[in-house]
Amino acid sequence: MLARYGGDVVLRFRIKQLDEAKALAEAVNVLFLDVWEFTTEWVDIRLAKEVIPSLLGLLPLSLQKSHTPLMHDLAQTIFESYPSPFFDEPEHSSHHTHRGFTPSLRKTPDEANIFFQQYQPLSVISPWLRLMESLFPTHVRLINLGLTYEGRDIPALRVGVHPTNSKKPVDPRKTIIVAGGSHAREWISTSTVNYVAFSLITEYGKSQQITKLLEEFDWIFIPTLNPDGYVFTWENDRLWRKNRQQTNLLFCKGLDLDRTYGFEWDGRSTKSNPCSESFSGDGPFQGVESSRFVSWVKNETEQNNAKFVGFLDLHSYSQQILYPYSYSCSSSPPSLENLEELAMGMAKTIRHVNGERYGITSACEGSVVTSKKGKKEHEIWPRIETGGGSALDWFYHEMNVTYAYQLKLRDTGSYGFLLPSKNIVPTGKEIFAAVTYFGKYLLGNKGIEVSDMEEKSIEQDVQGDVSIRISRPVSLLDVETLPASVASEILDEDASEKPDLELRRKR
């Protein structure tokens, strides 16, 4: 690891002008740089120290002085992200026995479950999934979505309780997908999928609202859509992003699975460069794992009476809740207001758990900023990487999944993809709360079987205390159409913190 990354750093560039964005986008392509993350204000890039002069030479003077290092010792940070060989015993325990990852039948703190104390390799996750099925056979089933390029299973848990009244007409089973690990190095997404699944599974029969969610929906939990890449991050390269599929260049393996879906696939920008971290292949669905996933989804709808109503795609990092579209900002999704309303509720729920702020914006916003001169139109800036062919857009547009989101988890750059394991449980708790809210929203506000009084209560709960970040100046928001409490909080937050993400909501 020291040999591979000992001379690398991660730099954050703050983008303020069009020429800066254009120059940085071109430099990334010319130097084949690894873009870690980007928002409307900054871009994080990993590169070797000896490449820094070459990069700065391609940038305008303003950018040459507007960057800061995020990690001074990348190799050490990578080393520390792997599990320790031994786990410390809880302070209150005087015995030397440990619980392993077997869930206790009595309620115990999440921190006491060794499975969530550290990140886990696939060789541990797979038997854990089988264990969940064997311990909770009434509402958990282990399924296989297909085989990867290297021949591994793509495992998932189906969690739900099906009605047993055979006299009642069977409607299509409403199904929600919670997926992680499309990008192999984003370990927190995999651990969070497992945490949310575990929490729903073990709360069934104890919590009335969780029991209701499992009775009304099937939940598909996919720890990693990219098992080959995930294994590679454990055994060879911690920062590997793509799958392990062979390309037309022997020394450049892998496709970016989240750029290989069929809706608005855009291979022009990376087709000539299989070495690119965003390489999307030579055609739609060339990624083996994304193709298998889509085939499974279509089979579920055509043969197994499933109706997909929600899609939550977990990634890292930057703490954002993103809604369609990813491919372009020139089109707005037809259900924009509903998407923003639900996202607001999830952001509020997350903040109430641990105080963490998650921004809300369109997934395309990495290439768009709002004019600071008071203009109402957006100014299109060059994309740092292509946004076409995403799972988010495909589920929303092709499968008509009204509520499709990409959740960018912790943190905002201090550790990036190398988030310390102490964040596993806190991140899991806040996303479990968000997923629970997501399910209740689909149950209640969408009129499945909630009373008018309950629906009004849910709506008031969403509107009463929303603390999220916005990207455009408050003067451009239609604050007069928002509830007074929401508008007041937005205005206060804008004045005190100069928030950076977008909220567009009209009543």
Short mmCIF file of N, CA and C in Angstrom, two decimals, residues 110-231:
data_model
loop_
_atom_site.label_atom_id
_atom_site.label_comp_id
_atom_site.label_asym_id
_atom_site.label_seq_id
_atom_site.Cartn_x
_atom_site.Cartn_y
_atom_site.Cartn_z
N ASP A 110 -26.09 -1.50 19.63
CA ASP A 110 -25.53 -1.82 18.33
C ASP A 110 -24.01 -1.93 18.40
N GLU A 111 -23.41 -1.11 19.27
CA GLU A 111 -21.97 -1.10 19.34
C GLU A 111 -21.41 -2.43 19.84
N ALA A 112 -22.24 -3.23 20.52
CA ALA A 112 -21.77 -4.50 21.05
C ALA A 112 -21.75 -5.58 19.99
N ASN A 113 -22.37 -5.33 18.85
CA ASN A 113 -22.38 -6.30 17.76
C ASN A 113 -21.09 -6.17 16.96
N ILE A 114 -20.27 -7.17 17.08
CA ILE A 114 -18.94 -7.08 16.49
C ILE A 114 -18.98 -6.92 14.98
N PHE A 115 -20.06 -7.36 14.36
CA PHE A 115 -20.17 -7.27 12.90
C PHE A 115 -20.12 -5.82 12.42
N PHE A 116 -20.63 -4.91 13.23
CA PHE A 116 -20.66 -3.51 12.84
C PHE A 116 -19.58 -2.67 13.51
N GLN A 117 -18.65 -3.31 14.19
CA GLN A 117 -17.53 -2.57 14.77
C GLN A 117 -16.47 -2.25 13.72
N GLN A 118 -16.41 -3.07 12.69
CA GLN A 118 -15.41 -2.89 11.65
C GLN A 118 -16.05 -3.13 10.29
N TYR A 119 -15.39 -2.66 9.23
CA TYR A 119 -15.80 -3.04 7.88
C TYR A 119 -15.52 -4.53 7.70
N GLN A 120 -16.38 -5.18 6.90
CA GLN A 120 -16.26 -6.63 6.73
C GLN A 120 -16.00 -6.99 5.27
N PRO A 121 -15.13 -7.97 5.03
CA PRO A 121 -14.90 -8.44 3.66
C PRO A 121 -16.08 -9.30 3.20
N LEU A 122 -16.13 -9.58 1.91
CA LEU A 122 -17.21 -10.38 1.35
C LEU A 122 -17.23 -11.78 1.95
N SER A 123 -16.06 -12.30 2.32
CA SER A 123 -15.98 -13.63 2.92
C SER A 123 -16.66 -13.70 4.28
N VAL A 124 -16.89 -12.56 4.91
CA VAL A 124 -17.63 -12.49 6.17
C VAL A 124 -19.08 -12.09 5.92
N ILE A 125 -19.30 -11.20 4.96
CA ILE A 125 -20.65 -10.74 4.67
C ILE A 125 -21.53 -11.89 4.16
N SER A 126 -20.99 -12.72 3.30
CA SER A 126 -21.80 -13.80 2.71
C SER A 126 -22.35 -14.76 3.76
N PRO A 127 -21.53 -15.29 4.69
CA PRO A 127 -22.12 -16.14 5.73
C PRO A 127 -23.04 -15.38 6.67
N TRP A 128 -22.78 -14.10 6.87
CA TRP A 128 -23.69 -13.29 7.70
C TRP A 128 -25.07 -13.20 7.05
N LEU A 129 -25.12 -13.05 5.75
CA LEU A 129 -26.41 -13.01 5.06
C LEU A 129 -27.14 -14.35 5.21
N ARG A 130 -26.40 -15.45 5.10
CA ARG A 130 -27.01 -16.77 5.29
C ARG A 130 -27.52 -16.93 6.72
N LEU A 131 -26.77 -16.37 7.66
CA LEU A 131 -27.18 -16.42 9.06
C LEU A 131 -28.50 -15.67 9.28
N MET A 132 -28.63 -14.52 8.65
CA MET A 132 -29.88 -13.76 8.78
C MET A 132 -31.06 -14.58 8.28
N GLU A 133 -30.86 -15.26 7.18
CA GLU A 133 -31.94 -16.09 6.64
C GLU A 133 -32.30 -17.23 7.59
N SER A 134 -31.30 -17.88 8.17
CA SER A 134 -31.56 -19.03 9.03
C SER A 134 -32.16 -18.62 10.37
N LEU A 135 -31.78 -17.45 10.89
CA LEU A 135 -32.30 -17.00 12.18
C LEU A 135 -33.70 -16.40 12.08
N PHE A 136 -34.03 -15.84 10.92
CA PHE A 136 -35.32 -15.16 10.75
C PHE A 136 -36.05 -15.67 9.51
N PRO A 137 -36.37 -16.96 9.48
CA PRO A 137 -36.95 -17.55 8.27
C PRO A 137 -38.35 -17.04 7.96
N THR A 138 -39.03 -16.44 8.93
CA THR A 138 -40.39 -15.97 8.67
C THR A 138 -40.44 -14.75 7.76
N HIS A 139 -39.35 -13.98 7.73
CA HIS A 139 -39.42 -12.75 6.95
C HIS A 139 -38.12 -12.40 6.23
N VAL A 140 -37.18 -13.34 6.14
CA VAL A 140 -35.91 -13.08 5.45
C VAL A 140 -35.60 -14.23 4.51
N ARG A 141 -35.20 -13.87 3.30
CA ARG A 141 -34.79 -14.89 2.33
C ARG A 141 -33.56 -14.40 1.59
N LEU A 142 -32.55 -15.23 1.50
CA LEU A 142 -31.34 -14.91 0.75
C LEU A 142 -31.57 -15.23 -0.72
N ILE A 143 -31.29 -14.27 -1.59
CA ILE A 143 -31.50 -14.47 -3.02
C ILE A 143 -30.21 -14.13 -3.76
N ASN A 144 -30.15 -14.53 -5.01
CA ASN A 144 -28.99 -14.27 -5.86
C ASN A 144 -29.46 -13.54 -7.11
N LEU A 145 -28.91 -12.37 -7.35
CA LEU A 145 -29.33 -11.56 -8.49
C LEU A 145 -28.66 -11.97 -9.79
N GLY A 146 -27.64 -12.82 -9.70
CA GLY A 146 -26.92 -13.23 -10.89
C GLY A 146 -25.44 -13.39 -10.59
N LEU A 147 -24.67 -13.67 -11.60
CA LEU A 147 -23.23 -13.88 -11.45
C LEU A 147 -22.44 -12.68 -11.97
N THR A 148 -21.34 -12.39 -11.31
CA THR A 148 -20.46 -11.30 -11.72
C THR A 148 -19.57 -11.74 -12.88
N TYR A 149 -18.76 -10.82 -13.34
CA TYR A 149 -17.81 -11.12 -14.42
C TYR A 149 -16.87 -12.25 -14.02
N GLU A 150 -16.44 -12.26 -12.77
CA GLU A 150 -15.51 -13.28 -12.30
C GLU A 150 -16.21 -14.50 -11.71
N GLY A 151 -17.53 -14.55 -11.83
CA GLY A 151 -18.27 -15.74 -11.43
C GLY A 151 -18.77 -15.78 -10.00
N ARG A 152 -18.74 -14.66 -9.30
CA ARG A 152 -19.28 -14.62 -7.94
C ARG A 152 -20.78 -14.35 -7.97
N ASP A 153 -21.47 -14.80 -6.92
CA ASP A 153 -22.87 -14.44 -6.76
C ASP A 153 -23.00 -12.96 -6.41
N ILE A 154 -24.12 -12.36 -6.79
CA ILE A 154 -24.49 -11.03 -6.32
C ILE A 154 -25.60 -11.25 -5.29
N PRO A 155 -25.24 -11.38 -4.02
CA PRO A 155 -26.24 -11.76 -3.01
C PRO A 155 -27.09 -10.59 -2.56
N ALA A 156 -28.29 -10.90 -2.11
CA ALA A 156 -29.19 -9.89 -1.58
C ALA A 156 -30.14 -10.55 -0.59
N LEU A 157 -30.69 -9.76 0.30
CA LEU A 157 -31.71 -10.24 1.23
C LEU A 157 -33.07 -9.68 0.81
N ARG A 158 -34.04 -10.56 0.71
CA ARG A 158 -35.43 -10.13 0.51
C ARG A 158 -36.11 -10.18 1.88
N VAL A 159 -36.54 -9.04 2.36
CA VAL A 159 -37.13 -8.93 3.68
C VAL A 159 -38.57 -8.47 3.54
N GLY A 160 -39.49 -9.27 4.06
CA GLY A 160 -40.90 -8.92 3.96
C GLY A 160 -41.77 -10.08 4.39
N VAL A 161 -43.02 -9.76 4.73
CA VAL A 161 -43.98 -10.76 5.15
C VAL A 161 -45.16 -10.72 4.20
N HIS A 162 -45.38 -11.81 3.48
CA HIS A 162 -46.43 -11.84 2.47
C HIS A 162 -47.77 -12.20 3.10
N PRO A 163 -48.86 -11.62 2.60
CA PRO A 163 -50.18 -11.96 3.13
C PRO A 163 -50.51 -13.43 2.86
N THR A 164 -51.25 -14.02 3.79
CA THR A 164 -51.58 -15.44 3.67
C THR A 164 -53.05 -15.68 3.34
N ASN A 165 -53.85 -14.63 3.24
CA ASN A 165 -55.26 -14.78 2.92
C ASN A 165 -55.42 -15.05 1.43
N SER A 166 -55.64 -16.29 1.08
CA SER A 166 -55.69 -16.67 -0.33
C SER A 166 -56.96 -16.20 -1.02
N LYS A 167 -57.98 -15.83 -0.24
CA LYS A 167 -59.24 -15.38 -0.84
C LYS A 167 -59.16 -13.94 -1.32
N LYS A 168 -58.21 -13.20 -0.79
CA LYS A 168 -58.06 -11.81 -1.18
C LYS A 168 -57.26 -11.72 -2.48
N PRO A 169 -57.72 -10.93 -3.45
CA PRO A 169 -56.96 -10.79 -4.71
C PRO A 169 -55.54 -10.32 -4.44
N VAL A 170 -54.60 -10.94 -5.09
CA VAL A 170 -53.19 -10.60 -4.88
C VAL A 170 -52.78 -9.51 -5.86
N ASP A 171 -52.52 -8.32 -5.33
CA ASP A 171 -52.03 -7.21 -6.14
C ASP A 171 -50.52 -7.36 -6.31
N PRO A 172 -49.96 -6.67 -7.30
CA PRO A 172 -48.49 -6.69 -7.41
C PRO A 172 -47.84 -6.29 -6.10
N ARG A 173 -46.81 -7.01 -5.72
CA ARG A 173 -46.14 -6.78 -4.45
C ARG A 173 -45.24 -5.55 -4.56
N LYS A 174 -45.55 -4.53 -3.77
CA LYS A 174 -44.75 -3.31 -3.78
C LYS A 174 -43.36 -3.61 -3.21
N THR A 175 -42.33 -3.19 -3.93
CA THR A 175 -40.96 -3.58 -3.59
C THR A 175 -40.05 -2.37 -3.60
N ILE A 176 -39.17 -2.30 -2.61
CA ILE A 176 -38.21 -1.21 -2.47
C ILE A 176 -36.80 -1.81 -2.47
N ILE A 177 -35.92 -1.23 -3.26
CA ILE A 177 -34.54 -1.68 -3.33
C ILE A 177 -33.63 -0.71 -2.58
N VAL A 178 -32.78 -1.26 -1.71
CA VAL A 178 -31.74 -0.48 -1.05
C VAL A 178 -30.41 -1.13 -1.44
N ALA A 179 -29.63 -0.44 -2.25
CA ALA A 179 -28.41 -1.03 -2.83
C ALA A 179 -27.19 -0.22 -2.45
N GLY A 180 -26.05 -0.89 -2.39
CA GLY A 180 -24.78 -0.22 -2.12
C GLY A 180 -23.67 -0.85 -2.93
N GLY A 181 -22.48 -0.29 -2.82
CA GLY A 181 -21.29 -0.91 -3.36
C GLY A 181 -21.17 -0.96 -4.87
N SER A 182 -21.89 -0.11 -5.60
CA SER A 182 -21.66 -0.06 -7.05
C SER A 182 -20.23 0.33 -7.34
N HIS A 183 -19.72 1.26 -6.55
CA HIS A 183 -18.32 1.64 -6.61
C HIS A 183 -17.59 0.95 -5.46
N ALA A 184 -16.63 0.11 -5.81
CA ALA A 184 -16.06 -0.84 -4.86
C ALA A 184 -15.47 -0.19 -3.62
N ARG A 185 -14.85 0.96 -3.75
CA ARG A 185 -14.12 1.56 -2.64
C ARG A 185 -15.02 2.24 -1.61
N GLU A 186 -16.31 2.33 -1.90
CA GLU A 186 -17.24 3.03 -1.01
C GLU A 186 -17.77 2.07 0.04
N TRP A 187 -16.88 1.65 0.93
CA TRP A 187 -17.21 0.61 1.92
C TRP A 187 -18.36 1.00 2.83
N ILE A 188 -18.48 2.28 3.15
CA ILE A 188 -19.55 2.69 4.07
C ILE A 188 -20.92 2.41 3.49
N SER A 189 -21.04 2.41 2.16
CA SER A 189 -22.34 2.11 1.54
C SER A 189 -22.71 0.65 1.77
N THR A 190 -21.74 -0.25 1.69
CA THR A 190 -22.01 -1.67 1.92
C THR A 190 -22.37 -1.94 3.38
N SER A 191 -21.60 -1.38 4.30
CA SER A 191 -21.90 -1.60 5.71
C SER A 191 -23.24 -0.99 6.10
N THR A 192 -23.61 0.12 5.47
CA THR A 192 -24.88 0.77 5.80
C THR A 192 -26.07 -0.04 5.29
N VAL A 193 -25.96 -0.61 4.12
CA VAL A 193 -27.02 -1.50 3.63
C VAL A 193 -27.23 -2.64 4.62
N ASN A 194 -26.13 -3.24 5.08
CA ASN A 194 -26.24 -4.33 6.05
C ASN A 194 -26.85 -3.87 7.36
N TYR A 195 -26.47 -2.68 7.80
CA TYR A 195 -27.00 -2.16 9.07
C TYR A 195 -28.51 -1.92 8.97
N VAL A 196 -28.94 -1.30 7.89
CA VAL A 196 -30.37 -1.02 7.73
C VAL A 196 -31.16 -2.33 7.63
N ALA A 197 -30.62 -3.30 6.89
CA ALA A 197 -31.28 -4.59 6.78
C ALA A 197 -31.41 -5.25 8.16
N PHE A 198 -30.30 -5.27 8.91
CA PHE A 198 -30.30 -5.87 10.24
C PHE A 198 -31.32 -5.20 11.16
N SER A 199 -31.39 -3.88 11.08
CA SER A 199 -32.31 -3.14 11.95
C SER A 199 -33.76 -3.45 11.62
N LEU A 200 -34.10 -3.50 10.35
CA LEU A 200 -35.47 -3.85 9.96
C LEU A 200 -35.80 -5.28 10.36
N ILE A 201 -34.87 -6.18 10.11
CA ILE A 201 -35.10 -7.60 10.39
C ILE A 201 -35.36 -7.83 11.87
N THR A 202 -34.52 -7.26 12.71
CA THR A 202 -34.61 -7.53 14.15
C THR A 202 -35.72 -6.74 14.84
N GLU A 203 -36.23 -5.69 14.21
CA GLU A 203 -37.32 -4.92 14.80
C GLU A 203 -38.69 -5.47 14.40
N TYR A 204 -38.72 -6.41 13.47
CA TYR A 204 -40.00 -6.99 13.07
C TYR A 204 -40.63 -7.72 14.27
N GLY A 205 -41.88 -7.41 14.53
CA GLY A 205 -42.59 -8.00 15.66
C GLY A 205 -42.40 -7.24 16.95
N LYS A 206 -41.41 -6.34 17.00
CA LYS A 206 -41.18 -5.51 18.18
C LYS A 206 -41.73 -4.11 17.98
N SER A 207 -41.49 -3.56 16.81
CA SER A 207 -41.95 -2.22 16.48
C SER A 207 -43.16 -2.32 15.55
N GLN A 208 -44.22 -1.64 15.91
CA GLN A 208 -45.44 -1.71 15.11
C GLN A 208 -45.22 -1.11 13.73
N GLN A 209 -44.49 0.01 13.66
CA GLN A 209 -44.31 0.65 12.36
C GLN A 209 -43.38 -0.17 11.46
N ILE A 210 -42.35 -0.80 12.04
CA ILE A 210 -41.46 -1.64 11.23
C ILE A 210 -42.22 -2.88 10.76
N THR A 211 -43.00 -3.46 11.62
CA THR A 211 -43.80 -4.62 11.24
C THR A 211 -44.72 -4.27 10.08
N LYS A 212 -45.32 -3.11 10.15
CA LYS A 212 -46.21 -2.66 9.07
C LYS A 212 -45.44 -2.50 7.76
N LEU A 213 -44.24 -1.94 7.83
CA LEU A 213 -43.45 -1.74 6.61
C LEU A 213 -43.08 -3.08 5.97
N LEU A 214 -42.81 -4.09 6.78
CA LEU A 214 -42.47 -5.40 6.22
C LEU A 214 -43.69 -6.15 5.72
N GLU A 215 -44.85 -5.80 6.22
CA GLU A 215 -46.08 -6.42 5.72
C GLU A 215 -46.53 -5.80 4.41
N GLU A 216 -46.25 -4.53 4.24
CA GLU A 216 -46.74 -3.82 3.05
C GLU A 216 -45.75 -3.81 1.90
N PHE A 217 -44.46 -3.99 2.20
CA PHE A 217 -43.44 -3.93 1.15
C PHE A 217 -42.51 -5.13 1.24
N ASP A 218 -41.98 -5.53 0.11
CA ASP A 218 -40.77 -6.35 0.09
C ASP A 218 -39.59 -5.39 0.00
N TRP A 219 -38.56 -5.66 0.80
CA TRP A 219 -37.35 -4.84 0.81
C TRP A 219 -36.21 -5.69 0.28
N ILE A 220 -35.54 -5.21 -0.74
CA ILE A 220 -34.40 -5.91 -1.31
C ILE A 220 -33.13 -5.18 -0.89
N PHE A 221 -32.30 -5.84 -0.09
CA PHE A 221 -31.07 -5.23 0.38
C PHE A 221 -29.88 -5.88 -0.34
N ILE A 222 -29.15 -5.05 -1.09
CA ILE A 222 -28.01 -5.52 -1.88
C ILE A 222 -26.75 -4.87 -1.31
N PRO A 223 -25.97 -5.61 -0.53
CA PRO A 223 -24.78 -4.99 0.09
C PRO A 223 -23.79 -4.45 -0.93
N THR A 224 -23.57 -5.19 -2.01
CA THR A 224 -22.70 -4.68 -3.06
C THR A 224 -23.13 -5.21 -4.41
N LEU A 225 -23.34 -4.30 -5.34
CA LEU A 225 -23.65 -4.67 -6.72
C LEU A 225 -22.37 -5.00 -7.49
N ASN A 226 -21.24 -4.84 -6.84
CA ASN A 226 -19.94 -5.02 -7.48
C ASN A 226 -19.04 -5.91 -6.62
N PRO A 227 -19.43 -7.18 -6.42
CA PRO A 227 -18.65 -8.05 -5.54
C PRO A 227 -17.19 -8.22 -5.99
N ASP A 228 -16.95 -8.33 -7.30
CA ASP A 228 -15.56 -8.49 -7.77
C ASP A 228 -14.70 -7.31 -7.37
N GLY A 229 -15.21 -6.11 -7.60
CA GLY A 229 -14.46 -4.92 -7.23
C GLY A 229 -14.28 -4.80 -5.73
N TYR A 230 -15.33 -5.17 -4.98
CA TYR A 230 -15.25 -5.09 -3.52
C TYR A 230 -14.16 -6.01 -2.99
N VAL A 231 -14.12 -7.24 -3.49
CA VAL A 231 -13.07 -8.18 -3.08
C VAL A 231 -11.70 -7.61 -3.44
#
